[in-house]
Amino acid sequence: MTEAEIVVVPDPDEAVPAHRGDPPAEQRAMARTAAVVDRSHRGVIAVPGEERLSWLHLLLSQHVSALPEGSGTEALILDAQGRVLHHMVVSHVGDTVWLDTDQADLPELLAYLQKMVFWSKVEPRDATGELAVLSIVGPETASVLAKAGVPVPEGAHASAALPGGGVVRRMPWPGPDAADLLVPRAEQATWWERLTAAGARPAGTMAFEALRVESRRPRVHLDTDERTIPHEVDWIPSAVHLTKGCYRGQETVARVANMGRPPRRLVRLLLDAGDEELPLPGDPVLRDGRPVGRVGSVTQHHELGPVALALLKRSVPVDAPLTAGAEDRISPAVVDSDSYVPDEEAPPPGRAAQLRIR
């Protein structure tokens, strides 16, 4: 491959440390004890205002009109055809709803929110300069929080105010337990020392991403493309409310849930790359030389070896021999059966009703 032909995929995490010297050990700490990761490149949006919940309810895929203070969730922004544009994690603490998302997505997401304010009593703003995200991952997350003098909210996405400002939110991924801390950016270094002193091993984004891939949690623009709908990447359970209306794209969400199945599914691929270069996000997945999907996130896992998330056509059998990649980064691949969710034999509710009428 010539220099002009080299494919460069921007690293969305290049602004923060990829590792702290030993990526496999950092992954093991996340799986067995606890580690802390600098994710301060995440974009943060603050939504204060007395109509914050009712206003967001009209825009987001999630039901948030009565989101209790001290709780959180995940949500999407869809286009008119129900395709995923933005993903965010949500915390409702005090008189503000906090949204954090990939930094590259923040300008477009914030512009959309501000455009939709009209006469609503809300004031969405970019709060990235105010708060930095640090993530703790591992089964000892609660112990680390307690030793660091941090509130330990109970339950997925449960949130609380941090002493001195900021938010702590429990997370159900990327590991068996986790927490995001949105700390005052000016005090980020102090918080890092506080969390490591409480027992969290310093780690980088490589370890975080490896566990995210293991848990089959998608990342927007890496594991999605311009055609992705929420059903394909399993965002329905965590980020979409199927019975609420009044948000853009909800017709597609309801139709696919009630009448059919999405055309693709998110799986984890086990790669047999050896010493070869790994595939890149966006590379094709082939079966018998024909494209059947696209590669998403690619990582080295401390137990599974080289792995990737991929969107595959729904018709691809779980045991089909595949290849992933292009040019000189082609790797034999198989679907990890533990990541494959087979279709239910019963038809979706809407289709079942049609069959009964006939």
Tab-separated table of C-alpha atoms in Angstrom, residues 196-354:
chain	number	residue	atom	x	y	z
A	196	THR	CA	-6.922	6.492	42.825
A	197	ALA	CA	-6.217	6.918	46.538
A	198	ALA	CA	-9.581	5.230	47.177
A	199	GLY	CA	-8.423	2.128	45.287
A	200	ALA	CA	-9.176	2.713	41.596
A	201	ARG	CA	-6.310	1.718	39.286
A	202	PRO	CA	-5.423	4.382	36.682
A	203	ALA	CA	-6.487	3.201	33.219
A	204	GLY	CA	-6.894	4.517	29.704
A	205	THR	CA	-9.595	4.500	27.073
A	206	MET	CA	-8.254	1.311	25.443
A	207	ALA	CA	-9.370	-0.670	28.484
A	208	PHE	CA	-12.713	1.131	28.659
A	209	GLU	CA	-13.395	0.481	24.964
A	210	ALA	CA	-12.425	-3.188	25.259
A	211	LEU	CA	-15.006	-3.729	27.987
A	212	ARG	CA	-17.585	-1.728	26.048
A	213	VAL	CA	-17.103	-4.017	23.046
A	214	GLU	CA	-17.281	-7.066	25.314
A	215	SER	CA	-20.617	-5.830	26.698
A	216	ARG	CA	-21.887	-5.136	23.147
A	217	ARG	CA	-22.693	-1.512	23.876
A	218	PRO	CA	-22.656	0.578	20.669
A	219	ARG	CA	-21.003	3.940	20.179
A	220	VAL	CA	-22.596	6.377	17.780
A	221	HIS	CA	-20.738	6.851	14.457
A	222	LEU	CA	-18.353	3.980	15.231
A	223	ASP	CA	-20.954	1.229	15.457
A	224	THR	CA	-23.664	3.066	13.544
A	225	ASP	CA	-23.887	4.458	10.037
A	226	GLU	CA	-26.277	6.795	8.238
A	227	ARG	CA	-28.912	4.016	8.010
A	228	THR	CA	-28.879	2.721	11.579
A	229	ILE	CA	-32.164	2.540	13.461
A	230	PRO	CA	-32.220	1.925	17.246
A	231	HIS	CA	-33.523	-1.655	16.971
A	232	GLU	CA	-30.426	-2.782	15.062
A	233	VAL	CA	-27.988	-1.891	17.836
A	234	ASP	CA	-30.170	-2.826	20.832
A	235	TRP	CA	-30.809	0.727	21.971
A	236	ILE	CA	-34.524	0.002	22.393
A	237	PRO	CA	-34.264	-1.330	25.984
A	238	SER	CA	-31.962	1.402	27.271
A	239	ALA	CA	-32.611	4.527	25.204
A	240	VAL	CA	-36.087	4.317	23.624
A	241	HIS	CA	-39.589	4.297	25.110
A	242	LEU	CA	-41.846	2.334	22.777
A	243	THR	CA	-45.209	3.704	23.857
A	244	LYS	CA	-44.508	7.434	24.027
A	245	GLY	CA	-45.103	9.556	20.968
A	246	CYS	CA	-44.404	13.142	20.010
A	247	TYR	CA	-40.785	12.857	19.001
A	248	ARG	CA	-39.183	12.862	15.599
A	249	GLY	CA	-38.734	9.381	14.125
A	250	GLN	CA	-41.160	7.631	16.466
A	251	GLU	CA	-43.285	6.325	13.564
A	252	THR	CA	-40.398	4.168	12.342
A	253	VAL	CA	-39.596	3.011	15.868
A	254	ALA	CA	-43.190	1.887	16.439
A	255	ARG	CA	-43.587	0.300	13.006
A	256	VAL	CA	-40.478	-1.868	13.275
A	257	ALA	CA	-41.279	-2.863	16.863
A	258	ASN	CA	-44.842	-3.845	16.020
A	259	MET	CA	-44.731	-5.063	12.437
A	260	GLY	CA	-41.325	-6.499	11.614
A	261	ARG	CA	-37.690	-6.969	12.480
A	262	PRO	CA	-34.790	-4.641	11.712
A	263	PRO	CA	-32.682	-5.555	8.672
A	264	ARG	CA	-29.429	-5.820	10.641
A	265	ARG	CA	-28.218	-6.878	14.075
A	266	LEU	CA	-25.224	-5.870	16.209
A	267	VAL	CA	-22.854	-8.737	17.022
A	268	ARG	CA	-19.387	-9.217	18.424
A	269	LEU	CA	-16.850	-10.681	16.013
A	270	LEU	CA	-13.881	-12.777	17.074
A	271	LEU	CA	-11.015	-11.916	14.728
A	272	ASP	CA	-8.223	-14.272	13.696
A	273	ALA	CA	-5.833	-11.506	12.726
A	274	GLY	CA	-2.591	-12.957	14.072
A	275	ASP	CA	0.107	-10.347	13.605
A	276	GLU	CA	-1.754	-8.691	10.757
A	277	GLU	CA	-3.251	-5.219	10.878
A	278	LEU	CA	-6.744	-5.138	12.357
A	279	PRO	CA	-9.804	-3.981	10.398
A	280	LEU	CA	-10.961	-0.386	10.732
A	281	PRO	CA	-14.410	0.996	11.569
A	282	GLY	CA	-16.428	1.158	8.363
A	283	ASP	CA	-14.608	-1.747	6.703
A	284	PRO	CA	-16.851	-4.399	5.129
A	285	VAL	CA	-17.727	-7.791	6.562
A	286	LEU	CA	-17.847	-10.409	3.799
A	287	ARG	CA	-19.386	-13.842	3.448
A	288	ASP	CA	-18.224	-15.826	0.430
A	289	GLY	CA	-16.823	-12.597	-0.965
A	290	ARG	CA	-20.105	-10.685	-0.705
A	291	PRO	CA	-20.717	-7.780	1.692
A	292	VAL	CA	-23.011	-8.717	4.578
A	293	GLY	CA	-22.207	-5.964	7.064
A	294	ARG	CA	-19.818	-3.320	8.356
A	295	VAL	CA	-17.131	-3.311	11.015
A	296	GLY	CA	-17.604	-0.974	13.969
A	297	SER	CA	-15.410	-0.664	17.064
A	298	VAL	CA	-12.230	-2.776	16.980
A	299	THR	CA	-10.130	-3.559	20.044
A	300	GLN	CA	-7.756	-5.975	21.753
A	301	HIS	CA	-9.479	-7.743	24.647
A	302	HIS	CA	-7.407	-9.198	27.469
A	303	GLU	CA	-9.163	-12.586	27.223
A	304	LEU	CA	-10.915	-12.703	23.841
A	305	GLY	CA	-8.006	-11.308	21.813
A	306	PRO	CA	-8.824	-9.083	18.817
A	307	VAL	CA	-12.567	-8.410	18.694
A	308	ALA	CA	-14.930	-6.040	16.938
A	309	LEU	CA	-18.527	-4.997	16.936
A	310	ALA	CA	-20.246	-5.335	13.573
A	311	LEU	CA	-23.624	-4.671	12.025
A	312	LEU	CA	-24.588	-7.758	10.019
A	313	LYS	CA	-27.529	-8.562	7.800
A	314	ARG	CA	-30.137	-10.366	9.832
A	315	SER	CA	-30.007	-13.354	7.471
A	316	VAL	CA	-26.355	-14.158	8.269
A	317	PRO	CA	-26.214	-17.415	10.301
A	318	VAL	CA	-24.418	-17.293	13.625
A	319	ASP	CA	-21.920	-19.947	12.467
A	320	ALA	CA	-21.156	-18.456	9.035
A	321	PRO	CA	-17.442	-18.106	8.166
A	322	LEU	CA	-16.719	-14.431	7.539
A	323	THR	CA	-13.911	-12.045	6.775
A	324	ALA	CA	-13.658	-8.524	8.144
A	325	GLY	CA	-11.599	-5.675	6.746
A	326	ALA	CA	-10.255	-4.428	3.455
A	327	GLU	CA	-6.993	-4.340	1.515
A	328	ASP	CA	-4.126	-5.543	3.742
A	329	ARG	CA	-6.181	-5.597	6.953
A	330	ILE	CA	-8.479	-8.535	6.137
A	331	SER	CA	-9.043	-10.966	8.990
A	332	PRO	CA	-10.981	-14.245	9.196
A	333	ALA	CA	-13.880	-13.704	11.599
A	334	VAL	CA	-16.695	-15.561	13.323
A	335	VAL	CA	-19.663	-14.289	15.290
A	336	ASP	CA	-19.219	-14.740	19.036
A	337	SER	CA	-22.273	-16.854	19.814
A	338	ASP	CA	-22.539	-15.234	23.256
A	339	SER	CA	-23.302	-11.928	21.506
A	340	TYR	CA	-25.916	-13.298	19.125
A	341	VAL	CA	-29.544	-12.698	20.083
A	342	PRO	CA	-31.702	-15.039	17.970
A	343	ASP	CA	-35.065	-13.940	16.677
A	344	GLU	CA	-38.092	-15.001	18.636
A	345	GLU	CA	-40.225	-17.574	16.878
A	346	ALA	CA	-43.390	-15.598	17.531
A	347	PRO	CA	-44.029	-12.700	15.124
A	348	PRO	CA	-43.967	-9.100	16.429
A	349	PRO	CA	-47.242	-7.927	18.038
A	350	GLY	CA	-48.523	-5.966	15.039
A	351	ARG	CA	-47.769	-8.757	12.606
A	352	ALA	CA	-49.420	-11.286	14.932
A	353	ALA	CA	-52.572	-9.157	14.965
A	354	GLN	CA	-52.594	-9.061	11.147
